Amino acid sequence: MQAPHLGLGNEPRFARDLGEQAPDRVQARLVDPAGEHLPRPGHEVCNHAISLSRLIHGRNAVLEAARAGRVIKVYRATGLGHDPRLDEIAKLTRVEVVPPAKLDAMAPGVNQGIAAELEPRREWTLKQLLDTNPTLLVALDSVLDPQNLGAILRSAEVAGSEGAILPEHRSAPLSPAAVKASSGASELLPIAKVSGLPSAIADVKRAGIWCVALDPRGEIPAWDFDFTQRVCIVVGGEGTGIHRLVKERCDARVRLPVIGHVASFNASAAAAALLYEVMRQRAIPASPT
C-alpha cells in the first residue's frame, strides 16, 4: 500500500462509521482519503463503539465523575497546557490521548479538550432516596433547559442537598450539556426519577419532610420560613413555573422579594439564592479552599 499523500486537500480526515449501530452510538476512527485506517504513533486508536448517552465533556465535569468512580475511560486532546485538574484525572482513571479533531467529533461543542465515557448511572427510586433520611432535597418541575437543570443540580450539591427528584416526562435529560453545566455535581448527587411529581411530593411529606414551593407569588418571604427543619425545595421551570397540582401539594410557598421591574429571577438563579438561604439559616460552615 502506498503511503497516503498528506498534501493540501488530502489531509487525514475524521470519519464516523455509523454502520448499522443504534442512533445513540458511534464508532470513531481516523481514515485517509482512500479509506485506509491511520493509527497515530504513540496513540491507541479507539475502535470500540462509544455510547454518546454516557459521554460527558468539560474538565470539572470529568474530574468530578472520576472522583466519583464512574469513568470508564477519558479521552484527552493533544497539545493541552498544564492544568492540575488534568493531572488529577490522569491519577484517577485511564486516559487516551487523541487528536483534537477526533475529540471534537466525539464531543461537539466547547469540550475543553477532554471527554469521558461513564459507567451507567445508578438509578435511585424515591423510596431508596427517602430511606437515606435526607434533611435537604430539591425537586424540579418542568425544568426543560439543560443549562438550568445542570446549574440547579450544582447549587443543590454545593448547598449540601442529599438528593434531587426529577419527573420522567417533564424534565431536561441528564445530557452532556447538563452534566457540564452542573460542573460534575450531577455525578455526585443521588437523583430519583418519578412518574408523577404530585404523588412524589405526597410521599416526601409522609416521610416527615416539609415541601416548599419556590414561587414568585408565594405568601412567605424566603427568610421568614424555617429552613432548619427537613425540607424539599420545589423549583419550577422558566415560563410555566410550578404546576398547579404540585403547588397545591406543597406545605408552603415562599418567594424571593425583588425591587426591580422584572418580576423574578430565572429558575437557576432563584434556586441558588434560596439554597444559600438554607445554608445561612443552618449556619453550615464553609469548607476550606
PDB file of C-alpha atoms in Angstrom:
ATOM      1  CA  MET A   1       0.000   0.000   0.000  1.00  0.00           C
ATOM      2  CA  GLN A   2       1.323   3.434  -0.868  1.00  0.00           C
ATOM      3  CA  ALA A   3       1.759   5.877   1.949  1.00  0.00           C
ATOM      4  CA  PRO A   4      -1.110   8.378   1.932  1.00  0.00           C
ATOM      5  CA  HIS A   5      -0.288  11.724   0.392  1.00  0.00           C
ATOM      6  CA  LEU A   6      -0.605  14.398   3.079  1.00  0.00           C
ATOM      7  CA  GLY A   7      -0.576  17.457   0.846  1.00  0.00           C
ATOM      8  CA  LEU A   8      -3.160  20.220   0.980  1.00  0.00           C
ATOM      9  CA  GLY A   9      -6.627  18.845   0.384  1.00  0.00           C
ATOM     10  CA  ASN A  10      -5.635  15.265   1.229  1.00  0.00           C
ATOM     11  CA  GLU A  11      -5.099  15.528   4.978  1.00  0.00           C
ATOM     12  CA  PRO A  12      -6.316  12.579   7.044  1.00  0.00           C
ATOM     13  CA  ARG A  13      -9.908  13.268   7.875  1.00  0.00           C
ATOM     14  CA  PHE A  14     -12.016  12.147  10.813  1.00  0.00           C
ATOM     15  CA  ALA A  15     -14.877   9.881   9.825  1.00  0.00           C
ATOM     16  CA  ARG A  16     -17.794   8.498  11.785  1.00  0.00           C
ATOM     17  CA  ASP A  17     -18.611   4.939  10.858  1.00  0.00           C
ATOM     18  CA  LEU A  18     -22.285   4.710  11.775  1.00  0.00           C
ATOM     19  CA  GLY A  19     -22.873   1.360  10.075  1.00  0.00           C
ATOM     20  CA  GLU A  20     -25.952  -0.320  11.493  1.00  0.00           C
ATOM     21  CA  GLN A  21     -25.434   0.853  15.058  1.00  0.00           C
ATOM     22  CA  ALA A  22     -28.162   2.356  17.198  1.00  0.00           C
ATOM     23  CA  PRO A  23     -28.598   6.138  16.742  1.00  0.00           C
ATOM     24  CA  ASP A  24     -27.013   6.950  20.108  1.00  0.00           C
ATOM     25  CA  ARG A  25     -23.811   5.052  19.394  1.00  0.00           C
ATOM     26  CA  VAL A  26     -20.947   5.999  17.127  1.00  0.00           C
ATOM     27  CA  GLN A  27     -17.725   4.245  16.182  1.00  0.00           C
ATOM     28  CA  ALA A  28     -14.936   6.733  15.584  1.00  0.00           C
ATOM     29  CA  ARG A  29     -11.735   6.184  13.633  1.00  0.00           C
ATOM     30  CA  LEU A  30      -9.168   8.048  11.568  1.00  0.00           C
ATOM     31  CA  VAL A  31      -9.110   7.293   7.842  1.00  0.00           C
ATOM     32  CA  ASP A  32      -7.108   8.628   4.925  1.00  0.00           C
ATOM     33  CA  PRO A  33      -8.750   9.758   1.660  1.00  0.00           C
ATOM     34  CA  ALA A  34      -8.549   6.204   0.302  1.00  0.00           C
ATOM     35  CA  GLY A  35     -10.401   4.852   3.309  1.00  0.00           C
ATOM     36  CA  GLU A  36      -7.372   3.276   4.974  1.00  0.00           C
ATOM     37  CA  HIS A  37      -7.075   3.236   8.737  1.00  0.00           C
ATOM     38  CA  LEU A  38      -4.423   5.634  10.059  1.00  0.00           C
ATOM     39  CA  PRO A  39      -3.108   4.876  13.557  1.00  0.00           C
ATOM     40  CA  ARG A  40      -1.133   7.717  15.076  1.00  0.00           C
ATOM     41  CA  PRO A  41       2.296   6.900  16.524  1.00  0.00           C
ATOM     42  CA  GLY A  42       2.152   6.636  20.286  1.00  0.00           C
ATOM     43  CA  HIS A  43      -1.655   6.746  20.441  1.00  0.00           C
ATOM     44  CA  GLU A  44      -4.076   3.908  20.901  1.00  0.00           C
ATOM     45  CA  VAL A  45      -6.845   4.086  18.307  1.00  0.00           C
ATOM     46  CA  CYS A  46     -10.403   3.946  19.594  1.00  0.00           C
ATOM     47  CA  ASN A  47     -12.295   1.338  17.593  1.00  0.00           C
ATOM     48  CA  HIS A  48     -14.934   0.370  20.149  1.00  0.00           C
ATOM     49  CA  ALA A  49     -18.404   1.844  19.987  1.00  0.00           C
ATOM     50  CA  ILE A  50     -18.890   4.721  22.409  1.00  0.00           C
ATOM     51  CA  SER A  51     -22.319   5.374  23.874  1.00  0.00           C
ATOM     52  CA  LEU A  52     -22.975   9.068  23.308  1.00  0.00           C
ATOM     53  CA  SER A  53     -25.608   8.996  26.044  1.00  0.00           C
ATOM     54  CA  ARG A  54     -22.820   8.193  28.531  1.00  0.00           C
ATOM     55  CA  LEU A  55     -20.215  10.617  27.160  1.00  0.00           C
ATOM     56  CA  ILE A  56     -19.575  13.850  29.061  1.00  0.00           C
ATOM     57  CA  HIS A  57     -17.092  16.653  28.479  1.00  0.00           C
ATOM     58  CA  GLY A  58     -15.560  19.598  30.305  1.00  0.00           C
ATOM     59  CA  ARG A  59     -12.705  19.489  32.804  1.00  0.00           C
ATOM     60  CA  ASN A  60     -14.691  19.999  36.012  1.00  0.00           C
ATOM     61  CA  ALA A  61     -17.408  17.565  34.965  1.00  0.00           C
ATOM     62  CA  VAL A  62     -14.900  14.853  34.025  1.00  0.00           C
ATOM     63  CA  LEU A  63     -12.887  15.404  37.210  1.00  0.00           C
ATOM     64  CA  GLU A  64     -15.935  15.045  39.473  1.00  0.00           C
ATOM     65  CA  ALA A  65     -17.063  11.936  37.597  1.00  0.00           C
ATOM     66  CA  ALA A  66     -13.574  10.455  38.010  1.00  0.00           C
ATOM     67  CA  ARG A  67     -13.603  11.257  41.722  1.00  0.00           C
ATOM     68  CA  ALA A  68     -16.973   9.508  41.974  1.00  0.00           C
ATOM     69  CA  GLY A  69     -15.502   6.399  40.312  1.00  0.00           C
ATOM     70  CA  ARG A  70     -17.890   6.471  37.350  1.00  0.00           C
ATOM     71  CA  VAL A  71     -15.399   6.906  34.500  1.00  0.00           C
ATOM     72  CA  ILE A  72     -14.625   4.034  32.132  1.00  0.00           C
ATOM     73  CA  LYS A  73     -12.108   5.971  30.059  1.00  0.00           C
ATOM     74  CA  VAL A  74     -11.026   9.559  29.441  1.00  0.00           C
ATOM     75  CA  TYR A  75     -10.200  10.989  26.010  1.00  0.00           C
ATOM     76  CA  ARG A  76      -7.802  13.943  26.132  1.00  0.00           C
ATOM     77  CA  ALA A  77      -6.786  16.085  23.178  1.00  0.00           C
ATOM     78  CA  THR A  78      -3.135  16.554  22.335  1.00  0.00           C
ATOM     79  CA  GLY A  79      -1.486  19.916  22.907  1.00  0.00           C
ATOM     80  CA  LEU A  80      -3.227  20.919  26.147  1.00  0.00           C
ATOM     81  CA  GLY A  81      -1.347  23.145  28.564  1.00  0.00           C
ATOM     82  CA  HIS A  82      -0.713  22.297  32.191  1.00  0.00           C
ATOM     83  CA  ASP A  83      -3.792  22.085  34.399  1.00  0.00           C
ATOM     84  CA  PRO A  84      -3.844  20.469  37.871  1.00  0.00           C
ATOM     85  CA  ARG A  85      -7.288  19.058  37.072  1.00  0.00           C
ATOM     86  CA  LEU A  86      -5.841  17.100  34.158  1.00  0.00           C
ATOM     87  CA  ASP A  87      -3.072  15.775  36.396  1.00  0.00           C
ATOM     88  CA  GLU A  88      -5.597  14.548  38.953  1.00  0.00           C
ATOM     89  CA  ILE A  89      -7.765  12.937  36.280  1.00  0.00           C
ATOM     90  CA  ALA A  90      -4.726  11.027  34.991  1.00  0.00           C
ATOM     91  CA  LYS A  91      -4.121   9.658  38.502  1.00  0.00           C
ATOM     92  CA  LEU A  92      -7.729   8.554  38.922  1.00  0.00           C
ATOM     93  CA  THR A  93      -8.529   6.800  35.654  1.00  0.00           C
ATOM     94  CA  ARG A  94      -7.304   5.574  32.278  1.00  0.00           C
ATOM     95  CA  VAL A  95      -6.570   8.340  29.751  1.00  0.00           C
ATOM     96  CA  GLU A  96      -6.199   8.041  25.984  1.00  0.00           C
ATOM     97  CA  VAL A  97      -4.557  10.969  24.179  1.00  0.00           C
ATOM     98  CA  VAL A  98      -6.264  11.654  20.845  1.00  0.00           C
ATOM     99  CA  PRO A  99      -6.030  14.278  18.077  1.00  0.00           C
ATOM    100  CA  PRO A 100      -8.222  17.350  18.711  1.00  0.00           C
ATOM    101  CA  ALA A 101     -10.320  16.643  15.594  1.00  0.00           C
ATOM    102  CA  LYS A 102     -11.185  13.217  16.917  1.00  0.00           C
ATOM    103  CA  LEU A 103     -12.236  14.596  20.293  1.00  0.00           C
ATOM    104  CA  ASP A 104     -14.325  17.332  18.651  1.00  0.00           C
ATOM    105  CA  ALA A 105     -16.200  14.713  16.638  1.00  0.00           C
ATOM    106  CA  MET A 106     -16.833  12.635  19.752  1.00  0.00           C
ATOM    107  CA  ALA A 107     -17.851  15.616  21.913  1.00  0.00           C
ATOM    108  CA  PRO A 108     -19.028  18.549  19.756  1.00  0.00           C
ATOM    109  CA  GLY A 109     -19.081  21.989  21.319  1.00  0.00           C
ATOM    110  CA  VAL A 110     -16.860  23.566  23.956  1.00  0.00           C
ATOM    111  CA  ASN A 111     -15.330  20.380  25.354  1.00  0.00           C
ATOM    112  CA  GLN A 112     -12.202  21.990  26.902  1.00  0.00           C
ATOM    113  CA  GLY A 113     -10.082  19.288  25.288  1.00  0.00           C
ATOM    114  CA  ILE A 114     -11.420  16.390  27.330  1.00  0.00           C
ATOM    115  CA  ALA A 115     -14.287  13.901  27.359  1.00  0.00           C
ATOM    116  CA  ALA A 116     -15.107  10.795  29.358  1.00  0.00           C
ATOM    117  CA  GLU A 117     -17.186   7.687  28.875  1.00  0.00           C
ATOM    118  CA  LEU A 118     -19.120   6.854  32.037  1.00  0.00           C
ATOM    119  CA  GLU A 119     -20.385   3.753  33.737  1.00  0.00           C
ATOM    120  CA  PRO A 120     -24.201   3.615  33.747  1.00  0.00           C
ATOM    121  CA  ARG A 121     -25.656   5.952  36.359  1.00  0.00           C
ATOM    122  CA  ARG A 122     -27.155   4.347  39.433  1.00  0.00           C
ATOM    123  CA  GLU A 123     -30.923   4.593  39.207  1.00  0.00           C
ATOM    124  CA  TRP A 124     -32.430   5.627  42.530  1.00  0.00           C
ATOM    125  CA  THR A 125     -36.053   5.076  43.435  1.00  0.00           C
ATOM    126  CA  LEU A 126     -37.767   7.698  45.554  1.00  0.00           C
ATOM    127  CA  LYS A 127     -38.094   5.165  48.368  1.00  0.00           C
ATOM    128  CA  GLN A 128     -34.356   4.483  48.318  1.00  0.00           C
ATOM    129  CA  LEU A 129     -33.660   8.209  48.419  1.00  0.00           C
ATOM    130  CA  LEU A 130     -36.038   8.763  51.348  1.00  0.00           C
ATOM    131  CA  ASP A 131     -34.542   5.780  53.181  1.00  0.00           C
ATOM    132  CA  THR A 132     -31.257   7.734  53.428  1.00  0.00           C
ATOM    133  CA  ASN A 133     -33.065  10.077  55.873  1.00  0.00           C
ATOM    134  CA  PRO A 134     -32.221  13.280  53.949  1.00  0.00           C
ATOM    135  CA  THR A 135     -32.506  16.728  55.501  1.00  0.00           C
ATOM    136  CA  LEU A 136     -32.473  18.663  52.215  1.00  0.00           C
ATOM    137  CA  LEU A 137     -33.868  17.628  48.839  1.00  0.00           C
ATOM    138  CA  VAL A 138     -34.576  19.503  45.620  1.00  0.00           C
ATOM    139  CA  ALA A 139     -37.458  18.608  43.290  1.00  0.00           C
ATOM    140  CA  LEU A 140     -37.631  20.061  39.775  1.00  0.00           C
ATOM    141  CA  ASP A 141     -40.920  20.605  37.962  1.00  0.00           C
ATOM    142  CA  SER A 142     -40.712  21.146  34.183  1.00  0.00           C
ATOM    143  CA  VAL A 143     -37.124  22.392  34.110  1.00  0.00           C
ATOM    144  CA  LEU A 144     -36.655  21.745  30.400  1.00  0.00           C
ATOM    145  CA  ASP A 145     -33.450  23.661  29.720  1.00  0.00           C
ATOM    146  CA  PRO A 146     -30.322  21.500  30.274  1.00  0.00           C
ATOM    147  CA  GLN A 147     -28.273  24.534  31.344  1.00  0.00           C
ATOM    148  CA  ASN A 148     -30.806  25.388  34.057  1.00  0.00           C
ATOM    149  CA  LEU A 149     -31.027  21.750  35.108  1.00  0.00           C
ATOM    150  CA  GLY A 150     -27.258  21.481  35.466  1.00  0.00           C
ATOM    151  CA  ALA A 151     -26.946  24.818  37.273  1.00  0.00           C
ATOM    152  CA  ILE A 152     -29.662  23.881  39.795  1.00  0.00           C
ATOM    153  CA  LEU A 153     -28.070  20.495  40.482  1.00  0.00           C
ATOM    154  CA  ARG A 154     -24.741  22.253  41.028  1.00  0.00           C
ATOM    155  CA  SER A 155     -26.284  24.685  43.530  1.00  0.00           C
ATOM    156  CA  ALA A 156     -28.082  21.823  45.283  1.00  0.00           C
ATOM    157  CA  GLU A 157     -24.888  19.809  45.716  1.00  0.00           C
ATOM    158  CA  VAL A 158     -22.901  22.851  46.873  1.00  0.00           C
ATOM    159  CA  ALA A 159     -25.597  23.653  49.461  1.00  0.00           C
ATOM    160  CA  GLY A 160     -25.439  20.138  50.893  1.00  0.00           C
ATOM    161  CA  SER A 161     -28.543  18.611  49.346  1.00  0.00           C
ATOM    162  CA  GLU A 162     -28.638  14.843  49.722  1.00  0.00           C
ATOM    163  CA  GLY A 163     -30.588  14.254  46.533  1.00  0.00           C
ATOM    164  CA  ALA A 164     -32.774  15.522  43.713  1.00  0.00           C
ATOM    165  CA  ILE A 165     -36.140  14.420  42.348  1.00  0.00           C
ATOM    166  CA  LEU A 166     -36.866  14.693  38.617  1.00  0.00           C
ATOM    167  CA  PRO A 167     -40.053  13.795  36.730  1.00  0.00           C
ATOM    168  CA  GLU A 168     -39.576  11.265  33.962  1.00  0.00           C
ATOM    169  CA  HIS A 169     -41.539  13.200  31.350  1.00  0.00           C
ATOM    170  CA  ARG A 170     -41.297  16.896  32.234  1.00  0.00           C
ATOM    171  CA  SER A 171     -37.576  17.416  32.593  1.00  0.00           C
ATOM    172  CA  ALA A 172     -34.495  18.072  30.515  1.00  0.00           C
ATOM    173  CA  PRO A 173     -32.391  14.906  30.218  1.00  0.00           C
ATOM    174  CA  LEU A 174     -29.135  14.481  32.081  1.00  0.00           C
ATOM    175  CA  SER A 175     -27.299  15.151  28.831  1.00  0.00           C
ATOM    176  CA  PRO A 176     -23.604  16.036  28.437  1.00  0.00           C
ATOM    177  CA  ALA A 177     -24.648  19.708  28.355  1.00  0.00           C
ATOM    178  CA  ALA A 178     -26.495  19.354  31.670  1.00  0.00           C
ATOM    179  CA  VAL A 179     -23.601  17.464  33.271  1.00  0.00           C
ATOM    180  CA  LYS A 180     -21.130  20.127  32.109  1.00  0.00           C
ATOM    181  CA  ALA A 181     -23.388  22.936  33.399  1.00  0.00           C
ATOM    182  CA  SER A 182     -23.518  21.155  36.759  1.00  0.00           C
ATOM    183  CA  SER A 183     -19.697  21.162  36.849  1.00  0.00           C
ATOM    184  CA  GLY A 184     -19.904  17.452  37.644  1.00  0.00           C
ATOM    185  CA  ALA A 185     -22.320  17.839  40.577  1.00  0.00           C
ATOM    186  CA  SER A 186     -24.838  15.631  38.778  1.00  0.00           C
ATOM    187  CA  GLU A 187     -22.371  12.746  39.139  1.00  0.00           C
ATOM    188  CA  LEU A 188     -22.214  13.192  42.922  1.00  0.00           C
ATOM    189  CA  LEU A 189     -25.877  13.809  43.713  1.00  0.00           C
ATOM    190  CA  PRO A 190     -28.332  10.905  44.090  1.00  0.00           C
ATOM    191  CA  ILE A 191     -31.150  11.518  41.594  1.00  0.00           C
ATOM    192  CA  ALA A 192     -34.520   9.780  41.732  1.00  0.00           C
ATOM    193  CA  LYS A 193     -36.802   9.889  38.701  1.00  0.00           C
ATOM    194  CA  VAL A 194     -40.535   9.670  39.360  1.00  0.00           C
ATOM    195  CA  SER A 195     -43.527   9.069  37.107  1.00  0.00           C
ATOM    196  CA  GLY A 196     -45.514  11.909  38.659  1.00  0.00           C
ATOM    197  CA  LEU A 197     -44.307  14.795  40.802  1.00  0.00           C
ATOM    198  CA  PRO A 198     -47.606  15.369  42.702  1.00  0.00           C
ATOM    199  CA  SER A 199     -47.610  11.803  44.052  1.00  0.00           C
ATOM    200  CA  ALA A 200     -43.875  12.060  44.785  1.00  0.00           C
ATOM    201  CA  ILE A 201     -44.481  15.210  46.843  1.00  0.00           C
ATOM    202  CA  ALA A 202     -47.083  13.294  48.856  1.00  0.00           C
ATOM    203  CA  ASP A 203     -44.546  10.520  49.532  1.00  0.00           C
ATOM    204  CA  VAL A 204     -41.917  13.046  50.610  1.00  0.00           C
ATOM    205  CA  LYS A 205     -44.376  14.639  53.046  1.00  0.00           C
ATOM    206  CA  ARG A 206     -45.268  11.231  54.502  1.00  0.00           C
ATOM    207  CA  ALA A 207     -41.558  10.789  55.236  1.00  0.00           C
ATOM    208  CA  GLY A 208     -41.744  13.825  57.533  1.00  0.00           C
ATOM    209  CA  ILE A 209     -40.161  16.318  55.142  1.00  0.00           C
ATOM    210  CA  TRP A 210     -41.675  19.755  54.527  1.00  0.00           C
ATOM    211  CA  CYS A 211     -42.245  20.500  50.833  1.00  0.00           C
ATOM    212  CA  VAL A 212     -41.692  24.158  49.982  1.00  0.00           C
ATOM    213  CA  ALA A 213     -42.545  25.621  46.574  1.00  0.00           C
ATOM    214  CA  LEU A 214     -40.352  28.437  45.268  1.00  0.00           C
ATOM    215  CA  ASP A 215     -42.967  30.728  43.762  1.00  0.00           C
ATOM    216  CA  PRO A 216     -42.702  34.426  42.740  1.00  0.00           C
ATOM    217  CA  ARG A 217     -46.229  34.854  44.181  1.00  0.00           C
ATOM    218  CA  GLY A 218     -45.536  32.919  47.360  1.00  0.00           C
ATOM    219  CA  GLU A 219     -47.092  34.153  50.593  1.00  0.00           C
ATOM    220  CA  ILE A 220     -43.918  33.912  52.691  1.00  0.00           C
ATOM    221  CA  PRO A 221     -40.617  35.754  52.121  1.00  0.00           C
ATOM    222  CA  ALA A 222     -37.849  33.154  51.963  1.00  0.00           C
ATOM    223  CA  TRP A 223     -36.060  34.435  55.069  1.00  0.00           C
ATOM    224  CA  ASP A 224     -39.249  34.118  57.164  1.00  0.00           C
ATOM    225  CA  PHE A 225     -39.509  30.367  56.642  1.00  0.00           C
ATOM    226  CA  ASP A 226     -37.697  27.966  58.987  1.00  0.00           C
ATOM    227  CA  PHE A 227     -35.297  26.014  56.775  1.00  0.00           C
ATOM    228  CA  THR A 228     -33.525  24.390  59.716  1.00  0.00           C
ATOM    229  CA  GLN A 229     -36.122  21.610  59.568  1.00  0.00           C
ATOM    230  CA  ARG A 230     -36.079  18.839  56.967  1.00  0.00           C
ATOM    231  CA  VAL A 231     -37.207  20.335  53.664  1.00  0.00           C
ATOM    232  CA  CYS A 232     -37.662  19.571  49.993  1.00  0.00           C
ATOM    233  CA  ILE A 233     -37.440  22.681  47.820  1.00  0.00           C
ATOM    234  CA  VAL A 234     -39.583  22.524  44.685  1.00  0.00           C
ATOM    235  CA  VAL A 235     -38.360  24.604  41.727  1.00  0.00           C
ATOM    236  CA  GLY A 236     -40.362  25.233  38.551  1.00  0.00           C
ATOM    237  CA  GLY A 237     -39.155  25.792  35.014  1.00  0.00           C
ATOM    238  CA  GLU A 238     -38.923  29.009  33.047  1.00  0.00           C
ATOM    239  CA  GLY A 239     -42.281  30.344  31.912  1.00  0.00           C
ATOM    240  CA  THR A 240     -44.524  27.590  33.265  1.00  0.00           C
ATOM    241  CA  GLY A 241     -43.265  27.657  36.841  1.00  0.00           C
ATOM    242  CA  ILE A 242     -44.583  25.015  39.225  1.00  0.00           C
ATOM    243  CA  HIS A 243     -47.747  23.289  38.026  1.00  0.00           C
ATOM    244  CA  ARG A 244     -50.919  23.916  39.993  1.00  0.00           C
ATOM    245  CA  LEU A 245     -51.352  20.402  41.392  1.00  0.00           C
ATOM    246  CA  VAL A 246     -47.718  20.236  42.507  1.00  0.00           C
ATOM    247  CA  LYS A 247     -48.047  23.639  44.152  1.00  0.00           C
ATOM    248  CA  GLU A 248     -51.212  22.579  45.956  1.00  0.00           C
ATOM    249  CA  ARG A 249     -49.477  19.509  47.374  1.00  0.00           C
ATOM    250  CA  CYS A 250     -46.694  21.620  48.909  1.00  0.00           C
ATOM    251  CA  ASP A 251     -46.832  22.714  52.553  1.00  0.00           C
ATOM    252  CA  ALA A 252     -45.766  26.299  51.876  1.00  0.00           C
ATOM    253  CA  ARG A 253     -44.944  28.723  49.068  1.00  0.00           C
ATOM    254  CA  VAL A 254     -42.006  31.070  49.551  1.00  0.00           C
ATOM    255  CA  ARG A 255     -40.870  33.964  47.386  1.00  0.00           C
ATOM    256  CA  LEU A 256     -37.677  35.892  46.807  1.00  0.00           C
ATOM    257  CA  PRO A 257     -38.679  39.574  47.073  1.00  0.00           C
ATOM    258  CA  VAL A 258     -37.436  41.775  44.217  1.00  0.00           C
ATOM    259  CA  ILE A 259     -37.149  45.549  43.884  1.00  0.00           C
ATOM    260  CA  GLY A 260     -36.576  45.904  40.137  1.00  0.00           C
ATOM    261  CA  HIS A 261     -39.082  45.967  37.293  1.00  0.00           C
ATOM    262  CA  VAL A 262     -38.519  42.343  36.218  1.00  0.00           C
ATOM    263  CA  ALA A 263     -40.900  40.091  38.131  1.00  0.00           C
ATOM    264  CA  SER A 264     -38.486  37.343  39.162  1.00  0.00           C
ATOM    265  CA  PHE A 265     -35.081  35.706  38.894  1.00  0.00           C
ATOM    266  CA  ASN A 266     -34.608  32.926  36.385  1.00  0.00           C
ATOM    267  CA  ALA A 267     -35.049  29.374  37.670  1.00  0.00           C
ATOM    268  CA  SER A 268     -31.409  28.532  38.346  1.00  0.00           C
ATOM    269  CA  ALA A 269     -30.607  31.904  39.957  1.00  0.00           C
ATOM    270  CA  ALA A 270     -33.688  31.683  42.190  1.00  0.00           C
ATOM    271  CA  ALA A 271     -32.802  28.142  43.248  1.00  0.00           C
ATOM    272  CA  ALA A 272     -29.233  29.200  44.079  1.00  0.00           C
ATOM    273  CA  ALA A 273     -30.452  32.154  46.161  1.00  0.00           C
ATOM    274  CA  LEU A 274     -32.919  30.026  48.129  1.00  0.00           C
ATOM    275  CA  LEU A 275     -30.413  27.234  48.705  1.00  0.00           C
ATOM    276  CA  TYR A 276     -27.945  29.783  50.048  1.00  0.00           C
ATOM    277  CA  GLU A 277     -30.640  30.973  52.458  1.00  0.00           C
ATOM    278  CA  VAL A 278     -30.970  27.365  53.639  1.00  0.00           C
ATOM    279  CA  MET A 279     -27.212  27.278  54.271  1.00  0.00           C
ATOM    280  CA  ARG A 280     -27.334  30.614  56.093  1.00  0.00           C
ATOM    281  CA  GLN A 281     -30.111  29.519  58.434  1.00  0.00           C
ATOM    282  CA  ARG A 282     -28.404  26.237  59.182  1.00  0.00           C
ATOM    283  CA  ALA A 283     -25.128  28.097  59.766  1.00  0.00           C
ATOM    284  CA  ILE A 284     -23.204  25.482  57.811  1.00  0.00           C
ATOM    285  CA  PRO A 285     -19.511  26.450  57.941  1.00  0.00           C
ATOM    286  CA  ALA A 286     -17.830  26.921  54.592  1.00  0.00           C
ATOM    287  CA  SER A 287     -15.344  24.233  53.621  1.00  0.00           C
ATOM    288  CA  PRO A 288     -11.699  25.387  53.467  1.00  0.00           C
ATOM    289  CA  THR A 289     -10.425  26.284  50.000  1.00  0.00           C
TER     290      THR A 289
END
